[in-house]
Amino acid sequence: MKAAVLVAGATVVVTAIAVAALDLAGWPGLAPWLARRAEPGLSLDDGARVHLLWQPRLTAPQLRLDAAEGGTLAEADDLLLRWRWGDVWDWRHGAPLRLRLVQADTLSLDWQRDAAGRSPWPLQPGGDRRQPTPMPQIDHLVIHRGTAHIDDAPLQLRADARFATQADSHWKAEVRGRLRGQQLALDAQASAGLALLSPPEAGVPPV
């Protein structure tokens, strides 16, 4: 009996050490495999790493997201995403997707929503593209060089944007398009981080 208890205890300890070691290493090969399983149009570089236990995060040299109907929704280089599992739980139960940090060296995205709020972006917890898609919430957004094409019917916004964040967190953005039927031409810059998508509880000063 004592031998069985010792063996069981040793097995638990060895398993825990192995899991901790794999998590520290970022579970090599797991992130690209999960991406292919989760979303057919999502691809990650083989160098992508995901840490699930302590400070959950994803790092990827390259990420690409293609729409099922064709076209590229997002491309990013040197990407870092951070989240909390409680936010994932809330998202699975109907809350908007919330990310604590989105950081990338370069980012190009195409954000779309039709009049019913539906989007080709895979942000619906059940994967049903027929359901309205709320805007994601991002506590801290750090993009060194980025571009975006936005066609968002609920916001009545069609625009193209260029934005950048410097090493000292100083950011600038240029937006051209139409908002609620009016011509939109915006040039903005600030010394604080970009907080346009931050929820109030994030504690980030508004822009």
PDB file of C-alpha atoms in Angstrom:
ATOM      1  CA  MET A   1       0.000   0.000   0.000  1.00  0.00           C
ATOM      2  CA  LYS A   2       2.797   2.418   0.955  1.00  0.00           C
ATOM      3  CA  ALA A   3       4.621   1.599  -2.263  1.00  0.00           C
ATOM      4  CA  ALA A   4       1.503   2.381  -4.307  1.00  0.00           C
ATOM      5  CA  VAL A   5       1.086   5.715  -2.520  1.00  0.00           C
ATOM      6  CA  LEU A   6       4.732   6.590  -3.154  1.00  0.00           C
ATOM      7  CA  VAL A   7       4.446   5.680  -6.826  1.00  0.00           C
ATOM      8  CA  ALA A   8       1.258   7.719  -7.198  1.00  0.00           C
ATOM      9  CA  GLY A   9       2.832  10.689  -5.431  1.00  0.00           C
ATOM     10  CA  ALA A  10       5.975  10.491  -7.537  1.00  0.00           C
ATOM     11  CA  THR A  11       3.869  10.299 -10.699  1.00  0.00           C
ATOM     12  CA  VAL A  12       1.941  13.426  -9.705  1.00  0.00           C
ATOM     13  CA  VAL A  13       5.131  15.336  -8.942  1.00  0.00           C
ATOM     14  CA  VAL A  14       6.844  14.298 -12.169  1.00  0.00           C
ATOM     15  CA  THR A  15       3.720  15.171 -14.172  1.00  0.00           C
ATOM     16  CA  ALA A  16       3.464  18.581 -12.510  1.00  0.00           C
ATOM     17  CA  ILE A  17       7.133  19.306 -13.218  1.00  0.00           C
ATOM     18  CA  ALA A  18       6.746  18.225 -16.835  1.00  0.00           C
ATOM     19  CA  VAL A  19       3.645  20.394 -17.334  1.00  0.00           C
ATOM     20  CA  ALA A  20       5.352  23.399 -15.722  1.00  0.00           C
ATOM     21  CA  ALA A  21       8.415  22.908 -17.929  1.00  0.00           C
ATOM     22  CA  LEU A  22       6.300  22.657 -21.066  1.00  0.00           C
ATOM     23  CA  ASP A  23       4.356  25.774 -20.119  1.00  0.00           C
ATOM     24  CA  LEU A  24       7.558  27.706 -19.515  1.00  0.00           C
ATOM     25  CA  ALA A  25       8.733  26.574 -22.967  1.00  0.00           C
ATOM     26  CA  GLY A  26       5.439  27.701 -24.504  1.00  0.00           C
ATOM     27  CA  TRP A  27       4.224  24.220 -25.505  1.00  0.00           C
ATOM     28  CA  PRO A  28       6.187  24.079 -28.812  1.00  0.00           C
ATOM     29  CA  GLY A  29       3.934  23.136 -31.721  1.00  0.00           C
ATOM     30  CA  LEU A  30       0.716  23.479 -29.723  1.00  0.00           C
ATOM     31  CA  ALA A  31      -0.286  26.992 -30.785  1.00  0.00           C
ATOM     32  CA  PRO A  32      -0.205  26.335 -34.569  1.00  0.00           C
ATOM     33  CA  TRP A  33      -2.106  23.077 -34.032  1.00  0.00           C
ATOM     34  CA  LEU A  34      -4.759  24.781 -31.897  1.00  0.00           C
ATOM     35  CA  ALA A  35      -5.084  27.566 -34.479  1.00  0.00           C
ATOM     36  CA  ARG A  36      -5.800  25.084 -37.260  1.00  0.00           C
ATOM     37  CA  ARG A  37      -8.357  23.279 -35.096  1.00  0.00           C
ATOM     38  CA  ALA A  38     -10.073  26.441 -33.863  1.00  0.00           C
ATOM     39  CA  GLU A  39     -10.418  28.373 -37.110  1.00  0.00           C
ATOM     40  CA  PRO A  40      -9.671  27.127 -40.666  1.00  0.00           C
ATOM     41  CA  GLY A  41      -8.547  30.569 -41.812  1.00  0.00           C
ATOM     42  CA  LEU A  42      -6.186  31.142 -38.887  1.00  0.00           C
ATOM     43  CA  SER A  43      -2.511  30.309 -39.293  1.00  0.00           C
ATOM     44  CA  LEU A  44       0.433  30.791 -36.943  1.00  0.00           C
ATOM     45  CA  ASP A  45       4.142  30.502 -37.617  1.00  0.00           C
ATOM     46  CA  ASP A  46       5.809  27.353 -36.273  1.00  0.00           C
ATOM     47  CA  GLY A  47       7.686  29.573 -33.828  1.00  0.00           C
ATOM     48  CA  ALA A  48       4.458  30.538 -32.042  1.00  0.00           C
ATOM     49  CA  ARG A  49       4.332  29.808 -28.329  1.00  0.00           C
ATOM     50  CA  VAL A  50       1.399  29.745 -25.921  1.00  0.00           C
ATOM     51  CA  HIS A  51       1.645  29.956 -22.124  1.00  0.00           C
ATOM     52  CA  LEU A  52      -1.479  28.729 -20.373  1.00  0.00           C
ATOM     53  CA  LEU A  53      -0.723  28.602 -16.644  1.00  0.00           C
ATOM     54  CA  TRP A  54       1.098  31.771 -15.545  1.00  0.00           C
ATOM     55  CA  GLN A  55       0.211  35.079 -17.201  1.00  0.00           C
ATOM     56  CA  PRO A  56      -1.623  33.468 -20.162  1.00  0.00           C
ATOM     57  CA  ARG A  57      -0.246  34.779 -23.427  1.00  0.00           C
ATOM     58  CA  LEU A  58       0.506  33.974 -27.046  1.00  0.00           C
ATOM     59  CA  THR A  59       3.631  35.026 -28.909  1.00  0.00           C
ATOM     60  CA  ALA A  60       3.878  34.523 -32.661  1.00  0.00           C
ATOM     61  CA  PRO A  61       6.468  35.663 -35.220  1.00  0.00           C
ATOM     62  CA  GLN A  62       3.647  35.742 -37.765  1.00  0.00           C
ATOM     63  CA  LEU A  63      -0.152  35.479 -37.694  1.00  0.00           C
ATOM     64  CA  ARG A  64      -2.618  35.522 -40.568  1.00  0.00           C
ATOM     65  CA  LEU A  65      -6.417  35.356 -40.484  1.00  0.00           C
ATOM     66  CA  ASP A  66      -8.356  34.774 -43.715  1.00  0.00           C
ATOM     67  CA  ALA A  67     -12.128  35.102 -44.053  1.00  0.00           C
ATOM     68  CA  ALA A  68     -14.146  32.062 -45.058  1.00  0.00           C
ATOM     69  CA  GLU A  69     -15.555  34.078 -47.980  1.00  0.00           C
ATOM     70  CA  GLY A  70     -12.081  35.066 -49.115  1.00  0.00           C
ATOM     71  CA  GLY A  71      -9.808  37.962 -48.349  1.00  0.00           C
ATOM     72  CA  THR A  72      -7.419  38.596 -45.485  1.00  0.00           C
ATOM     73  CA  LEU A  73      -8.815  39.965 -42.229  1.00  0.00           C
ATOM     74  CA  ALA A  74      -5.544  40.375 -40.344  1.00  0.00           C
ATOM     75  CA  GLU A  75      -1.795  39.961 -40.680  1.00  0.00           C
ATOM     76  CA  ALA A  76       0.637  40.583 -37.827  1.00  0.00           C
ATOM     77  CA  ASP A  77       4.364  40.237 -37.190  1.00  0.00           C
ATOM     78  CA  ASP A  78       6.001  39.756 -33.774  1.00  0.00           C
ATOM     79  CA  LEU A  79       2.628  39.461 -32.071  1.00  0.00           C
ATOM     80  CA  LEU A  80       2.003  39.289 -28.327  1.00  0.00           C
ATOM     81  CA  LEU A  81      -1.482  38.675 -26.898  1.00  0.00           C
ATOM     82  CA  ARG A  82      -2.300  38.562 -23.184  1.00  0.00           C
ATOM     83  CA  TRP A  83      -5.599  37.576 -21.597  1.00  0.00           C
ATOM     84  CA  ARG A  84      -7.134  36.317 -18.370  1.00  0.00           C
ATOM     85  CA  TRP A  85      -9.078  33.101 -18.152  1.00  0.00           C
ATOM     86  CA  GLY A  86     -11.928  34.894 -16.386  1.00  0.00           C
ATOM     87  CA  ASP A  87     -12.341  37.064 -19.481  1.00  0.00           C
ATOM     88  CA  VAL A  88     -12.488  33.954 -21.665  1.00  0.00           C
ATOM     89  CA  TRP A  89     -15.198  32.549 -19.377  1.00  0.00           C
ATOM     90  CA  ASP A  90     -17.204  35.779 -19.664  1.00  0.00           C
ATOM     91  CA  TRP A  91     -16.784  35.772 -23.462  1.00  0.00           C
ATOM     92  CA  ARG A  92     -18.022  32.197 -23.659  1.00  0.00           C
ATOM     93  CA  HIS A  93     -21.133  33.381 -21.792  1.00  0.00           C
ATOM     94  CA  GLY A  94     -21.951  36.341 -24.018  1.00  0.00           C
ATOM     95  CA  ALA A  95     -19.613  39.177 -23.012  1.00  0.00           C
ATOM     96  CA  PRO A  96     -17.463  40.943 -25.628  1.00  0.00           C
ATOM     97  CA  LEU A  97     -14.042  39.416 -26.148  1.00  0.00           C
ATOM     98  CA  ARG A  98     -11.537  41.169 -23.894  1.00  0.00           C
ATOM     99  CA  LEU A  99      -7.753  41.096 -24.318  1.00  0.00           C
ATOM    100  CA  ARG A 100      -5.431  42.630 -21.744  1.00  0.00           C
ATOM    101  CA  LEU A 101      -2.692  43.406 -24.267  1.00  0.00           C
ATOM    102  CA  VAL A 102      -2.319  43.364 -28.038  1.00  0.00           C
ATOM    103  CA  GLN A 103       1.199  44.214 -29.172  1.00  0.00           C
ATOM    104  CA  ALA A 104       2.737  43.815 -32.617  1.00  0.00           C
ATOM    105  CA  ASP A 105       5.597  45.156 -34.661  1.00  0.00           C
ATOM    106  CA  THR A 106       3.341  45.424 -37.717  1.00  0.00           C
ATOM    107  CA  LEU A 107      -0.395  44.894 -38.071  1.00  0.00           C
ATOM    108  CA  SER A 108      -2.758  45.107 -41.031  1.00  0.00           C
ATOM    109  CA  LEU A 109      -6.445  44.464 -40.491  1.00  0.00           C
ATOM    110  CA  ASP A 110      -9.794  44.637 -42.258  1.00  0.00           C
ATOM    111  CA  TRP A 111     -12.634  45.150 -39.771  1.00  0.00           C
ATOM    112  CA  GLN A 112     -16.158  44.597 -41.096  1.00  0.00           C
ATOM    113  CA  ARG A 113     -19.676  44.496 -39.644  1.00  0.00           C
ATOM    114  CA  ASP A 114     -22.943  44.624 -41.583  1.00  0.00           C
ATOM    115  CA  ALA A 115     -26.113  46.471 -40.530  1.00  0.00           C
ATOM    116  CA  ALA A 116     -27.119  43.540 -38.305  1.00  0.00           C
ATOM    117  CA  GLY A 117     -23.764  43.613 -36.546  1.00  0.00           C
ATOM    118  CA  ARG A 118     -22.520  40.409 -38.160  1.00  0.00           C
ATOM    119  CA  SER A 119     -18.836  40.054 -38.954  1.00  0.00           C
ATOM    120  CA  PRO A 120     -16.590  37.560 -40.755  1.00  0.00           C
ATOM    121  CA  TRP A 121     -14.229  37.845 -37.775  1.00  0.00           C
ATOM    122  CA  PRO A 122     -14.390  34.665 -35.615  1.00  0.00           C
ATOM    123  CA  LEU A 123     -15.281  36.490 -32.403  1.00  0.00           C
ATOM    124  CA  GLN A 124     -18.569  34.753 -31.657  1.00  0.00           C
ATOM    125  CA  PRO A 125     -18.160  32.255 -28.763  1.00  0.00           C
ATOM    126  CA  GLY A 126     -20.310  29.684 -30.554  1.00  0.00           C
ATOM    127  CA  GLY A 127     -18.725  30.302 -33.945  1.00  0.00           C
ATOM    128  CA  ASP A 128     -22.069  31.342 -35.499  1.00  0.00           C
ATOM    129  CA  ARG A 129     -21.300  34.149 -37.957  1.00  0.00           C
ATOM    130  CA  ARG A 130     -25.030  34.897 -38.215  1.00  0.00           C
ATOM    131  CA  GLN A 131     -25.007  36.368 -34.714  1.00  0.00           C
ATOM    132  CA  PRO A 132     -24.127  40.034 -34.064  1.00  0.00           C
ATOM    133  CA  THR A 133     -20.497  40.585 -33.130  1.00  0.00           C
ATOM    134  CA  PRO A 134     -19.755  43.146 -30.398  1.00  0.00           C
ATOM    135  CA  MET A 135     -16.593  45.218 -30.641  1.00  0.00           C
ATOM    136  CA  PRO A 136     -13.716  43.525 -28.821  1.00  0.00           C
ATOM    137  CA  GLN A 137     -12.221  45.251 -25.792  1.00  0.00           C
ATOM    138  CA  ILE A 138      -8.457  45.768 -25.593  1.00  0.00           C
ATOM    139  CA  ASP A 139      -6.936  47.166 -22.417  1.00  0.00           C
ATOM    140  CA  HIS A 140      -3.547  48.053 -23.949  1.00  0.00           C
ATOM    141  CA  LEU A 141      -2.901  48.319 -27.681  1.00  0.00           C
ATOM    142  CA  VAL A 142       0.724  48.780 -28.795  1.00  0.00           C
ATOM    143  CA  ILE A 143       1.253  48.639 -32.561  1.00  0.00           C
ATOM    144  CA  HIS A 144       4.569  49.941 -33.840  1.00  0.00           C
ATOM    145  CA  ARG A 145       3.308  50.251 -37.424  1.00  0.00           C
ATOM    146  CA  GLY A 146      -0.236  49.480 -38.464  1.00  0.00           C
ATOM    147  CA  THR A 147      -2.955  50.011 -41.041  1.00  0.00           C
ATOM    148  CA  ALA A 148      -6.671  49.314 -40.891  1.00  0.00           C
ATOM    149  CA  HIS A 149      -9.602  49.331 -43.265  1.00  0.00           C
ATOM    150  CA  ILE A 150     -12.885  49.746 -41.378  1.00  0.00           C
ATOM    151  CA  ASP A 151     -16.376  49.163 -42.750  1.00  0.00           C
ATOM    152  CA  ASP A 152     -18.647  49.109 -39.698  1.00  0.00           C
ATOM    153  CA  ALA A 153     -22.332  49.653 -40.421  1.00  0.00           C
ATOM    154  CA  PRO A 154     -23.530  49.827 -36.754  1.00  0.00           C
ATOM    155  CA  LEU A 155     -20.973  52.585 -36.107  1.00  0.00           C
ATOM    156  CA  GLN A 156     -21.746  54.173 -39.511  1.00  0.00           C
ATOM    157  CA  LEU A 157     -18.014  54.282 -40.118  1.00  0.00           C
ATOM    158  CA  ARG A 158     -16.057  53.626 -43.294  1.00  0.00           C
ATOM    159  CA  ALA A 159     -12.440  54.631 -43.090  1.00  0.00           C
ATOM    160  CA  ASP A 160      -8.804  53.824 -43.637  1.00  0.00           C
ATOM    161  CA  ALA A 161      -6.343  54.371 -40.819  1.00  0.00           C
ATOM    162  CA  ARG A 162      -2.608  54.418 -40.250  1.00  0.00           C
ATOM    163  CA  PHE A 163      -1.220  54.328 -36.721  1.00  0.00           C
ATOM    164  CA  ALA A 164       2.071  53.885 -34.911  1.00  0.00           C
ATOM    165  CA  THR A 165       3.444  53.608 -31.385  1.00  0.00           C
ATOM    166  CA  GLN A 166       6.961  54.673 -30.477  1.00  0.00           C
ATOM    167  CA  ALA A 167       9.225  53.167 -27.821  1.00  0.00           C
ATOM    168  CA  ASP A 168       8.201  55.833 -25.265  1.00  0.00           C
ATOM    169  CA  SER A 169       4.480  54.929 -25.770  1.00  0.00           C
ATOM    170  CA  HIS A 170       3.867  58.094 -27.784  1.00  0.00           C
ATOM    171  CA  TRP A 171       1.340  57.206 -30.473  1.00  0.00           C
ATOM    172  CA  LYS A 172      -0.085  58.856 -33.544  1.00  0.00           C
ATOM    173  CA  ALA A 173      -2.912  58.010 -35.916  1.00  0.00           C
ATOM    174  CA  GLU A 174      -4.271  59.238 -39.218  1.00  0.00           C
ATOM    175  CA  VAL A 175      -7.854  58.398 -40.231  1.00  0.00           C
ATOM    176  CA  ARG A 176      -9.624  59.248 -43.476  1.00  0.00           C
ATOM    177  CA  GLY A 177     -13.179  58.271 -44.419  1.00  0.00           C
ATOM    178  CA  ARG A 178     -16.796  58.929 -43.484  1.00  0.00           C
ATOM    179  CA  LEU A 179     -18.536  58.827 -40.090  1.00  0.00           C
ATOM    180  CA  ARG A 180     -22.341  58.999 -39.896  1.00  0.00           C
ATOM    181  CA  GLY A 181     -22.472  60.372 -43.405  1.00  0.00           C
ATOM    182  CA  GLN A 182     -19.963  63.138 -42.733  1.00  0.00           C
ATOM    183  CA  GLN A 183     -16.452  63.479 -44.074  1.00  0.00           C
ATOM    184  CA  LEU A 184     -13.871  62.276 -41.552  1.00  0.00           C
ATOM    185  CA  ALA A 185     -10.272  63.481 -41.494  1.00  0.00           C
ATOM    186  CA  LEU A 186      -8.464  62.898 -38.220  1.00  0.00           C
ATOM    187  CA  ASP A 187      -4.833  63.354 -37.257  1.00  0.00           C
ATOM    188  CA  ALA A 188      -4.182  62.536 -33.624  1.00  0.00           C
ATOM    189  CA  GLN A 189      -1.269  61.906 -31.321  1.00  0.00           C
ATOM    190  CA  ALA A 190      -0.773  61.487 -27.583  1.00  0.00           C
ATOM    191  CA  SER A 191       1.893  60.594 -25.053  1.00  0.00           C
ATOM    192  CA  ALA A 192      -0.230  57.857 -23.431  1.00  0.00           C
ATOM    193  CA  GLY A 193      -0.994  54.390 -24.763  1.00  0.00           C
ATOM    194  CA  LEU A 194      -3.784  53.942 -27.273  1.00  0.00           C
ATOM    195  CA  ALA A 195      -6.947  53.399 -25.223  1.00  0.00           C
ATOM    196  CA  LEU A 196      -9.651  53.680 -27.859  1.00  0.00           C
ATOM    197  CA  LEU A 197     -10.883  50.127 -27.262  1.00  0.00           C
ATOM    198  CA  SER A 198     -10.278  49.955 -23.508  1.00  0.00           C
ATOM    199  CA  PRO A 199     -13.183  49.245 -21.140  1.00  0.00           C
ATOM    200  CA  PRO A 200     -13.551  51.726 -18.232  1.00  0.00           C
ATOM    201  CA  GLU A 201     -12.385  49.151 -15.676  1.00  0.00           C
ATOM    202  CA  ALA A 202      -9.037  48.793 -17.461  1.00  0.00           C
ATOM    203  CA  GLY A 203      -7.818  51.945 -15.713  1.00  0.00           C
ATOM    204  CA  VAL A 204      -6.286  53.357 -18.902  1.00  0.00           C
ATOM    205  CA  PRO A 205      -6.701  57.140 -19.325  1.00  0.00           C
ATOM    206  CA  PRO A 206      -9.125  57.870 -22.193  1.00  0.00           C
ATOM    207  CA  VAL A 207      -7.783  59.341 -25.395  1.00  0.00           C
TER     208      VAL A 207
END
